[in-house]
GROMACS .gro file of C-alpha atoms in nm:
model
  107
    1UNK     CA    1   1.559  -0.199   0.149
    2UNK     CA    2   1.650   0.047  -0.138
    3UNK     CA    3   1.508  -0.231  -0.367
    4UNK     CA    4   1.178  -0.265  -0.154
    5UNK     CA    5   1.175   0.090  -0.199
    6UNK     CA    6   1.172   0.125  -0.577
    7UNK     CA    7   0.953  -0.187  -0.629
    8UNK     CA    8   0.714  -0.001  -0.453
    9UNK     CA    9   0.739   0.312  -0.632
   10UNK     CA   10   0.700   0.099  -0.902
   11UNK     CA   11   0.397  -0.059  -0.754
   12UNK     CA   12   0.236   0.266  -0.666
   13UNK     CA   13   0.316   0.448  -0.959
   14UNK     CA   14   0.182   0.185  -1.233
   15UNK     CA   15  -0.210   0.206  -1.150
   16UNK     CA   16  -0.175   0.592  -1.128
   17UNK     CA   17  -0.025   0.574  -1.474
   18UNK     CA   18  -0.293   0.381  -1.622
   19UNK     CA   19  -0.553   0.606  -1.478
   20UNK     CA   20  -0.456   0.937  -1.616
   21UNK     CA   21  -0.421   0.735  -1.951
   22UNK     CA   22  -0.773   0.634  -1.892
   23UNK     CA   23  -0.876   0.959  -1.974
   24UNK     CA   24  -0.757   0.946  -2.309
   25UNK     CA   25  -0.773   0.572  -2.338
   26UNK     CA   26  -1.086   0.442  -2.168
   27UNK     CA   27  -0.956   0.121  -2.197
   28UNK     CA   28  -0.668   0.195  -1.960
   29UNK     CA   29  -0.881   0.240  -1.650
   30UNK     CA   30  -1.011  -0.121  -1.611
   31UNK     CA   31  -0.634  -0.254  -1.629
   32UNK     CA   32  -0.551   0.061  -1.332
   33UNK     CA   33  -0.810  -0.105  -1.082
   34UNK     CA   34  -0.682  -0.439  -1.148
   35UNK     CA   35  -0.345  -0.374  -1.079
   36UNK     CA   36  -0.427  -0.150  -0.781
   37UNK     CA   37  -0.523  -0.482  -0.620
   38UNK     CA   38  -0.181  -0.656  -0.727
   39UNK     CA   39  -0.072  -0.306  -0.555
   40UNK     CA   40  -0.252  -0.385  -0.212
   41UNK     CA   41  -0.136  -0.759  -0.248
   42UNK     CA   42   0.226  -0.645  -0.267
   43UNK     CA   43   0.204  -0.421   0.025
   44UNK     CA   44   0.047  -0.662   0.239
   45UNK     CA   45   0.280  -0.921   0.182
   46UNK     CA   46   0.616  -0.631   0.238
   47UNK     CA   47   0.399  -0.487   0.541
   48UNK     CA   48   0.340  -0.829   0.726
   49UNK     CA   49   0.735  -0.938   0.627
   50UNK     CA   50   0.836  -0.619   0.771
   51UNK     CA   51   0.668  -0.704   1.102
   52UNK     CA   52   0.771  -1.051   1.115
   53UNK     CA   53   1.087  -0.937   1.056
   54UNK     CA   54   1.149  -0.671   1.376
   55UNK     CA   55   0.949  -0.964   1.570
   56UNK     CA   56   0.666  -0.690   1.601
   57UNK     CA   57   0.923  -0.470   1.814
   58UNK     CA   58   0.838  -0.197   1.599
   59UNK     CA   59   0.519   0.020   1.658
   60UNK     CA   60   0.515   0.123   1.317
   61UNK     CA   61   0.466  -0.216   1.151
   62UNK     CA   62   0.201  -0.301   1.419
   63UNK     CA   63   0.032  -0.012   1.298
   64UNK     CA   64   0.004  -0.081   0.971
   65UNK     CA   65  -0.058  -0.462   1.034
   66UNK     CA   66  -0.387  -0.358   1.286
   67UNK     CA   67  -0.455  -0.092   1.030
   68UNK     CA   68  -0.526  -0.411   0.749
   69UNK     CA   69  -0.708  -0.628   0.955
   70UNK     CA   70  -0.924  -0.323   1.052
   71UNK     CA   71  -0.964  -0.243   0.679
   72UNK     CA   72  -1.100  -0.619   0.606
   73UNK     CA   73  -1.291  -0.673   0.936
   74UNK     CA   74  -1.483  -0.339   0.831
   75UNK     CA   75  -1.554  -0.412   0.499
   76UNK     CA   76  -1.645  -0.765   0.595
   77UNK     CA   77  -1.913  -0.682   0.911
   78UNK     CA   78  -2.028  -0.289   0.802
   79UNK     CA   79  -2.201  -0.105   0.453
   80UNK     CA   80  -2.010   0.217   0.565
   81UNK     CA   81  -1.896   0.347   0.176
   82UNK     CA   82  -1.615   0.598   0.353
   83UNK     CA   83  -1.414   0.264   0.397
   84UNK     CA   84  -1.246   0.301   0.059
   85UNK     CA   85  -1.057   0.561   0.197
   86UNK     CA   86  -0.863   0.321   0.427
   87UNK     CA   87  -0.645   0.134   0.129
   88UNK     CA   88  -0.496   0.450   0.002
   89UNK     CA   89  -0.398   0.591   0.345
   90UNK     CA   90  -0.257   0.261   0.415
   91UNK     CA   91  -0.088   0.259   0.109
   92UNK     CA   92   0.099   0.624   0.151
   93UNK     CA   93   0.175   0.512   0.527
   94UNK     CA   94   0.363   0.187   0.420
   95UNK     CA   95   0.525   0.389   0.157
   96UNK     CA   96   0.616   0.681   0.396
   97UNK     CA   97   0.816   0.392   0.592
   98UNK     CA   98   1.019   0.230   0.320
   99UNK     CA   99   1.096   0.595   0.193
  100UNK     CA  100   1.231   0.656   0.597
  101UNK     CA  101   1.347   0.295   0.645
  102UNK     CA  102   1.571   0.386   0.269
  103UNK     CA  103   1.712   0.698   0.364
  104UNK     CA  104   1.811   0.522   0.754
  105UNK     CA  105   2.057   0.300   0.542
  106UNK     CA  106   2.395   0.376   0.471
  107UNK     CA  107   2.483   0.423   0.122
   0.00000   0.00000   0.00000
């Protein structure tokens, strides 16, 4: 899990990276949104592994699963523009898990 952990770190921490340096490279910003959506890919993929994984016994997972398929249901059916705001808090709610999930395990 410690390894899920730090790849998403990694994950997280890469597009944020290459948007403050969009401010002194402009160049930097176009290569931060496309590897914000390698970002969602990667939690998406850990998110539904994590609920296949505790068989869906585990509310949080659900959560976060019902919580994507809201997200792309939305932005499929609706024009409502405050639905951008769903990926990041998804995003800090998966990571809030792995951090808790990390510091469960025994060193």
């Amino acid at each position: 899990m410690k390894g899920l952990n730090r790849m998403n770190y990694f994950m997280m921490g890469v597009p944020s990276l290459l948007g403050l340096l969009g401010f002194l490279e402009p160049g930097c910003w176009f290569f931060g949104a496309l590897f914000t959506i390698v970002t969602g890919g990667f939690q998406f993929i850990t998110g539904t592994g994590l609920l296949i994984d505790t068989a869906g016994k585990r509310i949080e997972y659900v959560i976060y699963f019902a919580g994507t398929i809201l997200f792309f249901i939305l932005w499929m059916a609706t024009d409502w523009f405050w639905i951008v705001l769903l990926p990041p808090a998804l995003a800090l709610y998966l990571s809030v898990l792995l951090f808790i999930e990390t510091k469960k395990e025994k060193p």
